[in-house]
């Protein structure tokens, strides 16, 4: 983590927390002007897919910075988001929507990606009796712990469907969306976490011995991501590249991917191990395409 001399300890702590949320096992070095001993960052075997899966079997599953989404059908008017808890804490939320028609069975990928971008933005603090902004704004609700209940106001200007994204499950914070008649139940709710599953989200695992022709592989993976990138949530694996003495660690998200050299193969059997997580994946098609890349 470079340029640590340019931020105060509080901001540095927030950044470290965010890094830990992505990879709790990461070893963090604090540097200024990128000064660090080279042996601390090169050839350290910092990523081991098999080790990561041993520690967390859900490591390859898509993860989101929110745990719950509630879909509400709201009329024009003023609503309250209330908290009846007595603990001092915060929770990040955002509200997207306004559409007149939605698919109640699932949240569209584009909407999920839009929410991910919002949750990566700077928080806007919302105190008791203040208003929550609808749209691409990350609202951070502050619960003082000495006021019960606490109320946060939401103004709906157009009738439609709205999605409430919450950093944690509302039950953990005793959050309720209310109008003058009482609590409003969502017409749909969705949980996102290690144990959440979509019916049409599957994984395809490929394990093949031998070496890959780098040109064929680049051509195949490039075409795959151009045509199926939005459906591929995550890819990770170990590749054996023809003429290269080291294993290559491969990883990608949607249409972005990267690979980097890992430890030498030495006397091990050279092999390829990949896993794809995504929607509507065709295992036979992926395996056949991968096999066509063998040297």
Tab-separated table of N, CA and C in Angstrom, residues 55-215:
chain	number	residue	atom	x	y	z
A	55	UNK	N	-9.205	-23.139	2.310
A	55	UNK	CA	-9.608	-22.248	3.395
A	55	UNK	C	-11.057	-21.793	3.220
A	56	UNK	N	-11.420	-21.459	1.984
A	56	UNK	CA	-12.768	-20.969	1.698
A	56	UNK	C	-13.287	-21.655	0.443
A	57	UNK	N	-14.108	-22.713	0.590
A	57	UNK	CA	-14.628	-23.433	-0.572
A	57	UNK	C	-15.465	-22.556	-1.502
A	58	UNK	N	-15.935	-21.412	-1.008
A	58	UNK	CA	-16.755	-20.512	-1.818
A	58	UNK	C	-15.930	-19.382	-2.425
A	59	UNK	N	-14.605	-19.534	-2.436
A	59	UNK	CA	-13.717	-18.458	-2.873
A	59	UNK	C	-14.010	-17.988	-4.295
A	60	UNK	N	-14.400	-18.922	-5.168
A	60	UNK	CA	-14.595	-18.587	-6.575
A	60	UNK	C	-16.004	-18.076	-6.888
A	61	UNK	N	-16.873	-18.065	-5.897
A	61	UNK	CA	-18.221	-17.587	-6.141
A	61	UNK	C	-18.241	-16.067	-6.231
A	62	UNK	N	-19.147	-15.490	-7.047
A	62	UNK	CA	-19.227	-14.020	-7.132
A	62	UNK	C	-19.618	-13.427	-5.790
A	63	UNK	N	-18.991	-12.326	-5.419
A	63	UNK	CA	-19.284	-11.656	-4.163
A	63	UNK	C	-19.669	-10.213	-4.440
A	64	UNK	N	-20.504	-9.679	-3.588
A	64	UNK	CA	-20.971	-8.313	-3.732
A	64	UNK	C	-20.786	-7.566	-2.416
A	65	UNK	N	-20.679	-6.223	-2.475
A	65	UNK	CA	-20.492	-5.444	-1.244
A	65	UNK	C	-21.786	-5.232	-0.468
A	66	UNK	N	-22.880	-5.826	-0.928
A	66	UNK	CA	-24.154	-5.759	-0.223
A	66	UNK	C	-24.639	-7.180	0.035
A	67	UNK	N	-25.399	-7.342	1.113
A	67	UNK	CA	-25.875	-8.668	1.507
A	67	UNK	C	-27.340	-8.907	1.172
A	68	UNK	N	-28.082	-7.804	0.958
A	68	UNK	CA	-29.530	-7.969	0.788
A	68	UNK	C	-30.056	-6.896	-0.147
A	69	UNK	N	-31.055	-7.275	-0.956
A	69	UNK	CA	-31.749	-6.323	-1.827
A	69	UNK	C	-33.245	-6.543	-1.664
A	70	UNK	N	-33.972	-5.467	-1.383
A	70	UNK	CA	-35.424	-5.533	-1.292
A	70	UNK	C	-36.048	-4.783	-2.457
A	71	UNK	N	-36.980	-5.434	-3.154
A	71	UNK	CA	-37.690	-4.811	-4.277
A	71	UNK	C	-39.049	-4.334	-3.775
A	72	UNK	N	-39.287	-3.028	-3.892
A	72	UNK	CA	-40.522	-2.437	-3.388
A	72	UNK	C	-41.285	-1.748	-4.524
A	73	UNK	N	-42.604	-1.859	-4.472
A	73	UNK	CA	-43.464	-1.123	-5.386
A	73	UNK	C	-44.040	0.056	-4.600
A	74	UNK	N	-43.590	1.271	-4.917
A	74	UNK	CA	-43.907	2.440	-4.103
A	74	UNK	C	-44.669	3.489	-4.901
A	75	UNK	N	-45.650	4.085	-4.226
A	75	UNK	CA	-46.385	5.204	-4.789
A	75	UNK	C	-45.639	6.503	-4.483
A	76	UNK	N	-45.999	7.545	-5.176
A	76	UNK	CA	-45.406	8.851	-4.900
A	76	UNK	C	-45.743	9.269	-3.472
A	77	UNK	N	-44.729	9.778	-2.749
A	77	UNK	CA	-44.970	10.185	-1.375
A	77	UNK	C	-43.724	10.129	-0.519
A	78	UNK	N	-43.906	10.308	0.796
A	78	UNK	CA	-42.810	10.304	1.759
A	78	UNK	C	-42.850	9.010	2.562
A	79	UNK	N	-41.691	8.362	2.682
A	79	UNK	CA	-41.565	7.117	3.430
A	79	UNK	C	-40.479	7.277	4.494
A	80	UNK	N	-40.488	6.351	5.452
A	80	UNK	CA	-39.488	6.352	6.511
A	80	UNK	C	-38.764	5.009	6.550
A	81	UNK	N	-37.464	5.067	6.731
A	81	UNK	CA	-36.678	3.881	7.036
A	81	UNK	C	-36.322	4.006	8.511
A	82	UNK	N	-36.820	3.095	9.339
A	82	UNK	CA	-36.656	3.223	10.786
A	82	UNK	C	-35.736	2.147	11.337
A	83	UNK	N	-35.103	2.481	12.443
A	83	UNK	CA	-34.210	1.565	13.149
A	83	UNK	C	-34.603	1.572	14.619
A	84	UNK	N	-34.959	0.389	15.146
A	84	UNK	CA	-35.380	0.284	16.546
A	84	UNK	C	-34.284	-0.262	17.450
A	85	UNK	N	-33.097	-0.409	16.906
A	85	UNK	CA	-31.999	-0.933	17.722
A	85	UNK	C	-31.439	0.126	18.653
A	86	UNK	N	-30.614	-0.308	19.594
A	86	UNK	CA	-30.037	0.635	20.550
A	86	UNK	C	-28.511	0.619	20.533
A	87	UNK	N	-27.941	0.081	19.452
A	87	UNK	CA	-26.485	0.040	19.360
A	87	UNK	C	-25.982	1.167	18.463
A	88	UNK	N	-24.788	1.636	18.754
A	88	UNK	CA	-24.177	2.675	17.925
A	88	UNK	C	-23.399	2.011	16.799
A	89	UNK	N	-23.870	2.191	15.569
A	89	UNK	CA	-23.199	1.573	14.431
A	89	UNK	C	-23.676	2.238	13.149
A	90	UNK	N	-23.115	1.817	12.031
A	90	UNK	CA	-23.479	2.382	10.733
A	90	UNK	C	-23.788	1.264	9.754
A	91	UNK	N	-24.527	1.616	8.703
A	91	UNK	CA	-24.799	0.679	7.616
A	91	UNK	C	-24.891	1.476	6.322
A	92	UNK	N	-24.286	0.957	5.258
A	92	UNK	CA	-24.329	1.604	3.948
A	92	UNK	C	-25.503	1.052	3.141
A	93	UNK	N	-26.252	1.966	2.504
A	93	UNK	CA	-27.375	1.552	1.671
A	93	UNK	C	-27.415	2.410	0.413
A	94	UNK	N	-28.095	1.918	-0.613
A	94	UNK	CA	-28.437	2.762	-1.756
A	94	UNK	C	-29.779	2.308	-2.295
A	95	UNK	N	-30.485	3.218	-2.925
A	95	UNK	CA	-31.813	2.936	-3.482
A	95	UNK	C	-31.784	3.264	-4.968
A	96	UNK	N	-32.035	2.258	-5.781
A	96	UNK	CA	-32.058	2.425	-7.234
A	96	UNK	C	-33.433	2.062	-7.763
A	97	UNK	N	-33.785	2.612	-8.906
A	97	UNK	CA	-35.028	2.176	-9.525
A	97	UNK	C	-35.876	3.296	-10.048
A	98	UNK	N	-37.193	3.054	-9.975
A	98	UNK	CA	-38.159	3.958	-10.549
A	98	UNK	C	-38.814	3.373	-11.787
A	99	UNK	N	-38.425	2.120	-12.137
A	99	UNK	CA	-38.965	1.478	-13.337
A	99	UNK	C	-40.434	1.091	-13.119
A	100	UNK	N	-41.198	1.061	-14.197
A	100	UNK	CA	-42.596	0.659	-14.106
A	100	UNK	C	-42.770	-0.850	-14.263
A	101	UNK	N	-41.741	-1.523	-14.809
A	101	UNK	CA	-41.779	-2.974	-14.961
A	101	UNK	C	-40.440	-3.567	-14.546
A	102	UNK	N	-40.480	-4.695	-13.830
A	102	UNK	CA	-39.252	-5.373	-13.427
A	102	UNK	C	-39.484	-6.879	-13.462
A	103	UNK	N	-38.391	-7.624	-13.469
A	103	UNK	CA	-38.442	-9.069	-13.314
A	103	UNK	C	-38.334	-9.366	-11.821
A	104	UNK	N	-39.409	-9.822	-11.225
A	104	UNK	CA	-39.441	-10.020	-9.769
A	104	UNK	C	-38.638	-11.249	-9.332
A	105	UNK	N	-38.269	-12.115	-10.284
A	105	UNK	CA	-37.562	-13.346	-9.926
A	105	UNK	C	-36.083	-13.105	-9.646
A	106	UNK	N	-35.489	-12.081	-10.265
A	106	UNK	CA	-34.063	-11.853	-10.095
A	106	UNK	C	-33.721	-10.409	-10.400
A	107	UNK	N	-32.568	-9.975	-9.883
A	107	UNK	CA	-32.071	-8.631	-10.171
A	107	UNK	C	-31.184	-8.715	-11.407
A	108	UNK	N	-31.404	-7.834	-12.358
A	108	UNK	CA	-30.625	-7.848	-13.599
A	108	UNK	C	-29.146	-7.610	-13.314
A	109	UNK	N	-28.284	-8.243	-14.116
A	109	UNK	CA	-26.837	-8.097	-13.933
A	109	UNK	C	-26.411	-6.636	-14.027
A	110	UNK	N	-27.022	-5.883	-14.961
A	110	UNK	CA	-26.637	-4.482	-15.111
A	110	UNK	C	-26.929	-3.684	-13.848
A	111	UNK	N	-28.041	-4.016	-13.174
A	111	UNK	CA	-28.400	-3.321	-11.936
A	111	UNK	C	-27.451	-3.697	-10.813
A	112	UNK	N	-27.072	-4.972	-10.748
A	112	UNK	CA	-26.106	-5.406	-9.740
A	112	UNK	C	-24.781	-4.690	-9.931
A	113	UNK	N	-24.328	-4.591	-11.180
A	113	UNK	CA	-23.063	-3.919	-11.464
A	113	UNK	C	-23.155	-2.432	-11.127
A	114	UNK	N	-24.310	-1.829	-11.384
A	114	UNK	CA	-24.508	-0.417	-11.052
A	114	UNK	C	-24.413	-0.216	-9.540
A	115	UNK	N	-25.013	-1.135	-8.779
A	115	UNK	CA	-24.960	-1.041	-7.316
A	115	UNK	C	-23.544	-1.252	-6.795
A	116	UNK	N	-22.793	-2.164	-7.418
A	116	UNK	CA	-21.401	-2.385	-7.012
A	116	UNK	C	-20.594	-1.101	-7.154
A	117	UNK	N	-20.807	-0.371	-8.243
A	117	UNK	CA	-20.099	0.896	-8.449
A	117	UNK	C	-20.490	1.923	-7.385
A	118	UNK	N	-21.759	1.946	-7.032
A	118	UNK	CA	-22.205	2.878	-5.988
A	118	UNK	C	-21.533	2.548	-4.664
A	119	UNK	N	-21.462	1.262	-4.326
A	119	UNK	CA	-20.877	0.851	-3.046
A	119	UNK	C	-19.365	1.062	-2.999
A	120	UNK	N	-18.745	1.284	-4.146
A	120	UNK	CA	-17.305	1.563	-4.161
A	120	UNK	C	-17.032	3.063	-4.053
A	121	UNK	N	-18.091	3.863	-4.021
A	121	UNK	CA	-17.942	5.314	-3.962
A	121	UNK	C	-17.835	5.778	-2.504
A	122	UNK	N	-17.605	7.066	-2.308
A	122	UNK	CA	-17.484	7.646	-0.979
A	122	UNK	C	-18.859	7.727	-0.315
A	123	UNK	N	-18.912	7.416	0.982
A	123	UNK	CA	-20.173	7.428	1.696
A	123	UNK	C	-20.666	8.845	1.965
A	124	UNK	N	-21.968	8.995	1.958
A	124	UNK	CA	-22.620	10.240	2.377
A	124	UNK	C	-23.309	9.957	3.710
A	125	UNK	N	-22.879	10.608	4.779
A	125	UNK	CA	-23.425	10.352	6.111
A	125	UNK	C	-24.847	10.893	6.226
A	126	UNK	N	-25.732	10.039	6.742
A	126	UNK	CA	-27.130	10.428	6.944
A	126	UNK	C	-27.447	10.249	8.429
A	127	UNK	N	-27.744	11.343	9.119
A	127	UNK	CA	-28.069	11.302	10.545
A	127	UNK	C	-29.567	11.116	10.749
A	128	UNK	N	-29.947	10.847	11.988
A	128	UNK	CA	-31.345	10.691	12.350
A	128	UNK	C	-32.158	11.917	11.910
A	129	UNK	N	-33.373	11.663	11.401
A	129	UNK	CA	-34.297	12.699	10.943
A	129	UNK	C	-33.817	13.390	9.650
A	130	UNK	N	-32.848	12.788	8.950
A	130	UNK	CA	-32.355	13.344	7.695
A	130	UNK	C	-32.885	12.529	6.517
A	131	UNK	N	-32.652	13.028	5.313
A	131	UNK	CA	-33.197	12.390	4.114
A	131	UNK	C	-32.167	11.510	3.418
A	132	UNK	N	-32.645	10.392	2.920
A	132	UNK	CA	-31.848	9.480	2.104
A	132	UNK	C	-32.015	9.884	0.641
A	133	UNK	N	-30.897	9.982	-0.088
A	133	UNK	CA	-30.953	10.350	-1.502
A	133	UNK	C	-31.124	9.097	-2.346
A	134	UNK	N	-32.069	9.132	-3.276
A	134	UNK	CA	-32.296	8.020	-4.190
A	134	UNK	C	-31.398	8.184	-5.411
A	135	UNK	N	-30.875	7.077	-5.918
A	135	UNK	CA	-30.021	7.120	-7.098
A	135	UNK	C	-28.625	6.627	-6.796
A	136	UNK	N	-27.670	7.054	-7.591
A	136	UNK	CA	-26.303	6.553	-7.484
A	136	UNK	C	-25.544	7.270	-6.376
A	137	UNK	N	-26.045	7.128	-5.150
A	137	UNK	CA	-25.444	7.739	-3.971
A	137	UNK	C	-25.362	6.690	-2.870
A	138	UNK	N	-24.190	6.563	-2.246
A	138	UNK	CA	-24.015	5.629	-1.150
A	138	UNK	C	-24.348	6.351	0.158
A	139	UNK	N	-25.506	6.031	0.718
A	139	UNK	CA	-25.951	6.642	1.965
A	139	UNK	C	-25.468	5.808	3.149
A	140	UNK	N	-24.778	6.437	4.074
A	140	UNK	CA	-24.326	5.737	5.276
A	140	UNK	C	-25.176	6.206	6.458
A	141	UNK	N	-26.037	5.321	6.937
A	141	UNK	CA	-26.914	5.660	8.052
A	141	UNK	C	-26.143	5.525	9.358
A	142	UNK	N	-26.228	6.546	10.181
A	142	UNK	CA	-25.538	6.533	11.468
A	142	UNK	C	-26.563	6.356	12.580
A	143	UNK	N	-26.399	5.271	13.352
A	143	UNK	CA	-27.279	5.003	14.486
A	143	UNK	C	-26.552	5.417	15.759
A	144	UNK	N	-27.096	6.396	16.444
A	144	UNK	CA	-26.402	6.940	17.618
A	144	UNK	C	-26.484	6.010	18.819
A	145	UNK	N	-27.543	5.197	18.898
A	145	UNK	CA	-27.673	4.283	20.027
A	145	UNK	C	-28.455	4.859	21.186
A	146	UNK	N	-28.671	6.171	21.228
A	146	UNK	CA	-29.392	6.776	22.348
A	146	UNK	C	-30.741	7.347	21.926
A	147	UNK	N	-31.132	7.125	20.661
A	147	UNK	CA	-32.442	7.562	20.168
A	147	UNK	C	-33.180	6.343	19.629
A	148	UNK	N	-34.398	6.145	20.068
A	148	UNK	CA	-35.123	4.950	19.658
A	148	UNK	C	-36.615	5.276	19.524
A	149	UNK	N	-37.228	5.117	18.332
A	149	UNK	CA	-36.574	4.683	17.089
A	149	UNK	C	-35.901	5.849	16.372
A	150	UNK	N	-35.032	5.528	15.428
A	150	UNK	CA	-34.419	6.540	14.577
A	150	UNK	C	-35.087	6.485	13.209
A	151	UNK	N	-35.270	7.668	12.599
A	151	UNK	CA	-36.030	7.755	11.353
A	151	UNK	C	-35.211	8.458	10.270
A	152	UNK	N	-35.301	7.892	9.058
A	152	UNK	CA	-34.628	8.466	7.890
A	152	UNK	C	-35.668	8.559	6.786
A	153	UNK	N	-35.745	9.709	6.151
A	153	UNK	CA	-36.848	9.979	5.227
A	153	UNK	C	-36.450	9.720	3.771
A	154	UNK	N	-37.413	9.179	3.014
A	154	UNK	CA	-37.228	8.884	1.597
A	154	UNK	C	-38.382	9.505	0.831
A	155	UNK	N	-38.075	10.354	-0.122
A	155	UNK	CA	-39.109	10.971	-0.948
A	155	UNK	C	-39.173	10.276	-2.308
A	156	UNK	N	-40.319	9.677	-2.590
A	156	UNK	CA	-40.550	9.034	-3.878
A	156	UNK	C	-41.314	10.010	-4.765
A	157	UNK	N	-40.673	10.461	-5.825
A	157	UNK	CA	-41.284	11.459	-6.702
A	157	UNK	C	-42.090	10.832	-7.832
A	158	UNK	N	-41.759	9.579	-8.192
A	158	UNK	CA	-42.485	8.909	-9.266
A	158	UNK	C	-42.846	7.495	-8.827
A	159	UNK	N	-44.084	7.099	-9.043
A	159	UNK	CA	-44.536	5.748	-8.715
A	159	UNK	C	-43.767	4.724	-9.550
A	160	UNK	N	-43.351	3.633	-8.910
A	160	UNK	CA	-42.614	2.602	-9.632
A	160	UNK	C	-41.988	1.597	-8.695
A	161	UNK	N	-41.097	0.783	-9.247
A	161	UNK	CA	-40.373	-0.224	-8.466
A	161	UNK	C	-39.011	0.341	-8.049
A	162	UNK	N	-38.660	0.141	-6.793
A	162	UNK	CA	-37.392	0.631	-6.267
A	162	UNK	C	-36.681	-0.510	-5.538
A	163	UNK	N	-35.353	-0.523	-5.659
A	163	UNK	CA	-34.540	-1.560	-5.026
A	163	UNK	C	-33.684	-0.965	-3.917
A	164	UNK	N	-33.841	-1.500	-2.724
A	164	UNK	CA	-33.069	-1.074	-1.567
A	164	UNK	C	-31.918	-2.058	-1.364
A	165	UNK	N	-30.676	-1.598	-1.582
A	165	UNK	CA	-29.475	-2.416	-1.382
A	165	UNK	C	-28.907	-2.091	-0.002
A	166	UNK	N	-28.656	-3.099	0.811
A	166	UNK	CA	-28.128	-2.870	2.157
A	166	UNK	C	-26.839	-3.656	2.375
A	167	UNK	N	-25.904	-3.022	3.043
A	167	UNK	CA	-24.597	-3.626	3.310
A	167	UNK	C	-24.739	-4.905	4.127
A	168	UNK	N	-25.658	-4.910	5.084
A	168	UNK	CA	-25.943	-6.077	5.921
A	168	UNK	C	-27.438	-6.375	5.836
A	169	UNK	N	-27.829	-7.518	6.362
A	169	UNK	CA	-29.251	-7.860	6.324
A	169	UNK	C	-30.034	-6.917	7.234
A	170	UNK	N	-31.185	-6.400	6.775
A	170	UNK	CA	-31.972	-5.467	7.597
A	170	UNK	C	-32.337	-6.007	8.967
A	171	UNK	N	-32.519	-7.346	9.077
A	171	UNK	CA	-32.872	-7.921	10.367
A	171	UNK	C	-31.786	-7.668	11.412
A	172	UNK	N	-30.533	-7.618	10.961
A	172	UNK	CA	-29.430	-7.391	11.900
A	172	UNK	C	-29.460	-5.980	12.475
A	173	UNK	N	-30.135	-5.066	11.775
A	173	UNK	CA	-30.191	-3.663	12.201
A	173	UNK	C	-31.614	-3.226	12.550
A	174	UNK	N	-32.548	-4.190	12.516
A	174	UNK	CA	-33.953	-3.894	12.799
A	174	UNK	C	-34.461	-2.745	11.933
A	175	UNK	N	-34.108	-2.809	10.649
A	175	UNK	CA	-34.538	-1.784	9.696
A	175	UNK	C	-35.907	-2.132	9.130
A	176	UNK	N	-36.774	-1.121	9.030
A	176	UNK	CA	-38.082	-1.299	8.428
A	176	UNK	C	-38.401	-0.105	7.535
A	177	UNK	N	-38.956	-0.388	6.349
A	177	UNK	CA	-39.457	0.673	5.482
A	177	UNK	C	-40.933	0.854	5.801
A	178	UNK	N	-41.350	2.090	6.095
A	178	UNK	CA	-42.702	2.333	6.579
A	178	UNK	C	-43.348	3.520	5.854
A	179	UNK	N	-44.677	3.474	5.806
A	179	UNK	CA	-45.452	4.645	5.399
A	179	UNK	C	-46.444	4.939	6.517
A	180	UNK	N	-47.431	5.767	6.265
A	180	UNK	CA	-48.366	6.149	7.320
A	180	UNK	C	-49.195	4.982	7.833
A	181	UNK	N	-49.259	3.891	7.062
A	181	UNK	CA	-50.053	2.729	7.462
A	181	UNK	C	-49.250	1.690	8.229
A	182	UNK	N	-47.924	1.800	8.205
A	182	UNK	CA	-47.086	0.837	8.908
A	182	UNK	C	-45.978	0.280	8.037
A	183	UNK	N	-45.471	-0.877	8.407
A	183	UNK	CA	-44.346	-1.475	7.685
A	183	UNK	C	-44.771	-1.926	6.294
A	184	UNK	N	-43.850	-1.741	5.322
A	184	UNK	CA	-44.086	-2.152	3.941
A	184	UNK	C	-43.221	-3.374	3.655
A	185	UNK	N	-43.850	-4.433	3.197
A	185	UNK	CA	-43.113	-5.647	2.842
A	185	UNK	C	-42.648	-5.561	1.393
A	186	UNK	N	-41.445	-6.010	1.095
A	186	UNK	CA	-40.981	-6.011	-0.310
A	186	UNK	C	-41.756	-7.016	-1.141
A	187	UNK	N	-41.894	-6.735	-2.432
A	187	UNK	CA	-42.533	-7.695	-3.331
A	187	UNK	C	-41.542	-8.774	-3.744
A	188	UNK	N	-40.284	-8.533	-3.446
A	188	UNK	CA	-39.237	-9.526	-3.690
A	188	UNK	C	-38.019	-9.174	-2.863
A	189	UNK	N	-37.316	-10.187	-2.353
A	189	UNK	CA	-36.080	-9.900	-1.629
A	189	UNK	C	-35.050	-10.956	-1.995
A	190	UNK	N	-33.782	-10.535	-2.003
A	190	UNK	CA	-32.704	-11.367	-2.519
A	190	UNK	C	-31.501	-11.227	-1.593
A	191	UNK	N	-30.913	-12.354	-1.223
A	191	UNK	CA	-29.743	-12.339	-0.363
A	191	UNK	C	-28.507	-12.681	-1.177
A	192	UNK	N	-27.428	-11.952	-0.893
A	192	UNK	CA	-26.169	-12.165	-1.600
A	192	UNK	C	-25.095	-12.436	-0.566
A	193	UNK	N	-24.543	-13.632	-0.635
A	193	UNK	CA	-23.507	-14.024	0.307
A	193	UNK	C	-22.974	-15.361	-0.131
A	194	UNK	N	-22.139	-15.973	0.701
A	194	UNK	CA	-21.514	-17.241	0.335
A	194	UNK	C	-22.531	-18.343	0.085
A	195	UNK	N	-23.698	-18.267	0.703
A	195	UNK	CA	-24.639	-19.368	0.569
A	195	UNK	C	-25.830	-19.018	-0.305
A	196	UNK	N	-25.722	-17.889	-1.014
A	196	UNK	CA	-26.788	-17.515	-1.936
A	196	UNK	C	-26.538	-18.167	-3.286
A	197	UNK	N	-27.615	-18.661	-3.911
A	197	UNK	CA	-27.473	-19.325	-5.195
A	197	UNK	C	-28.548	-18.840	-6.163
A	198	UNK	N	-28.164	-18.633	-7.403
A	198	UNK	CA	-29.135	-18.391	-8.471
A	198	UNK	C	-29.388	-19.728	-9.146
A	199	UNK	N	-30.651	-19.953	-9.558
A	199	UNK	CA	-30.971	-21.203	-10.211
A	199	UNK	C	-30.175	-21.393	-11.489
A	200	UNK	N	-29.900	-20.293	-12.214
A	200	UNK	CA	-29.247	-20.424	-13.508
A	200	UNK	C	-27.768	-20.060	-13.449
A	201	UNK	N	-27.216	-19.876	-12.256
A	201	UNK	CA	-25.787	-19.639	-12.099
A	201	UNK	C	-25.110	-20.961	-11.784
A	202	UNK	N	-24.148	-21.340	-12.614
A	202	UNK	CA	-23.473	-22.619	-12.445
A	202	UNK	C	-21.971	-22.420	-12.536
A	203	UNK	N	-21.252	-23.492	-12.299
A	203	UNK	CA	-19.801	-23.466	-12.434
A	203	UNK	C	-19.371	-24.603	-13.352
A	204	UNK	N	-18.300	-24.356	-14.098
A	204	UNK	CA	-17.723	-25.378	-14.970
A	204	UNK	C	-16.252	-25.518	-14.616
A	205	UNK	N	-15.858	-26.718	-14.267
A	205	UNK	CA	-14.466	-26.986	-13.902
A	205	UNK	C	-13.795	-27.773	-15.026
A	206	UNK	N	-12.581	-27.374	-15.387
A	206	UNK	CA	-11.824	-28.034	-16.454
A	206	UNK	C	-10.464	-28.449	-15.897
A	207	UNK	N	-10.137	-29.712	-16.058
A	207	UNK	CA	-8.839	-30.235	-15.641
A	207	UNK	C	-8.275	-31.087	-16.770
A	208	UNK	N	-7.204	-30.605	-17.397
A	208	UNK	CA	-6.627	-31.287	-18.551
A	208	UNK	C	-5.105	-31.250	-18.446
A	209	UNK	N	-4.454	-32.390	-18.630
A	209	UNK	CA	-2.998	-32.439	-18.655
A	209	UNK	C	-2.482	-31.967	-20.012
A	210	UNK	N	-1.243	-31.462	-20.029
A	210	UNK	CA	-0.633	-31.022	-21.275
A	210	UNK	C	-0.369	-29.529	-21.277
A	211	UNK	N	0.211	-29.048	-22.382
A	211	UNK	CA	0.556	-27.638	-22.518
A	211	UNK	C	-0.402	-26.938	-23.480
A	212	UNK	N	-0.590	-25.648	-23.244
A	212	UNK	CA	-1.428	-24.825	-24.110
A	212	UNK	C	-0.577	-24.075	-25.115
A	213	UNK	N	-1.082	-23.978	-26.347
A	213	UNK	CA	-0.483	-23.099	-27.338
A	213	UNK	C	-0.923	-21.675	-26.994
A	214	UNK	N	-0.003	-20.770	-26.674
A	214	UNK	CA	-0.412	-19.439	-26.198
A	214	UNK	C	-1.237	-18.651	-27.207
A	215	UNK	N	-0.917	-18.772	-28.495
A	215	UNK	CA	-1.672	-18.037	-29.512
A	215	UNK	C	-3.105	-18.554	-29.628
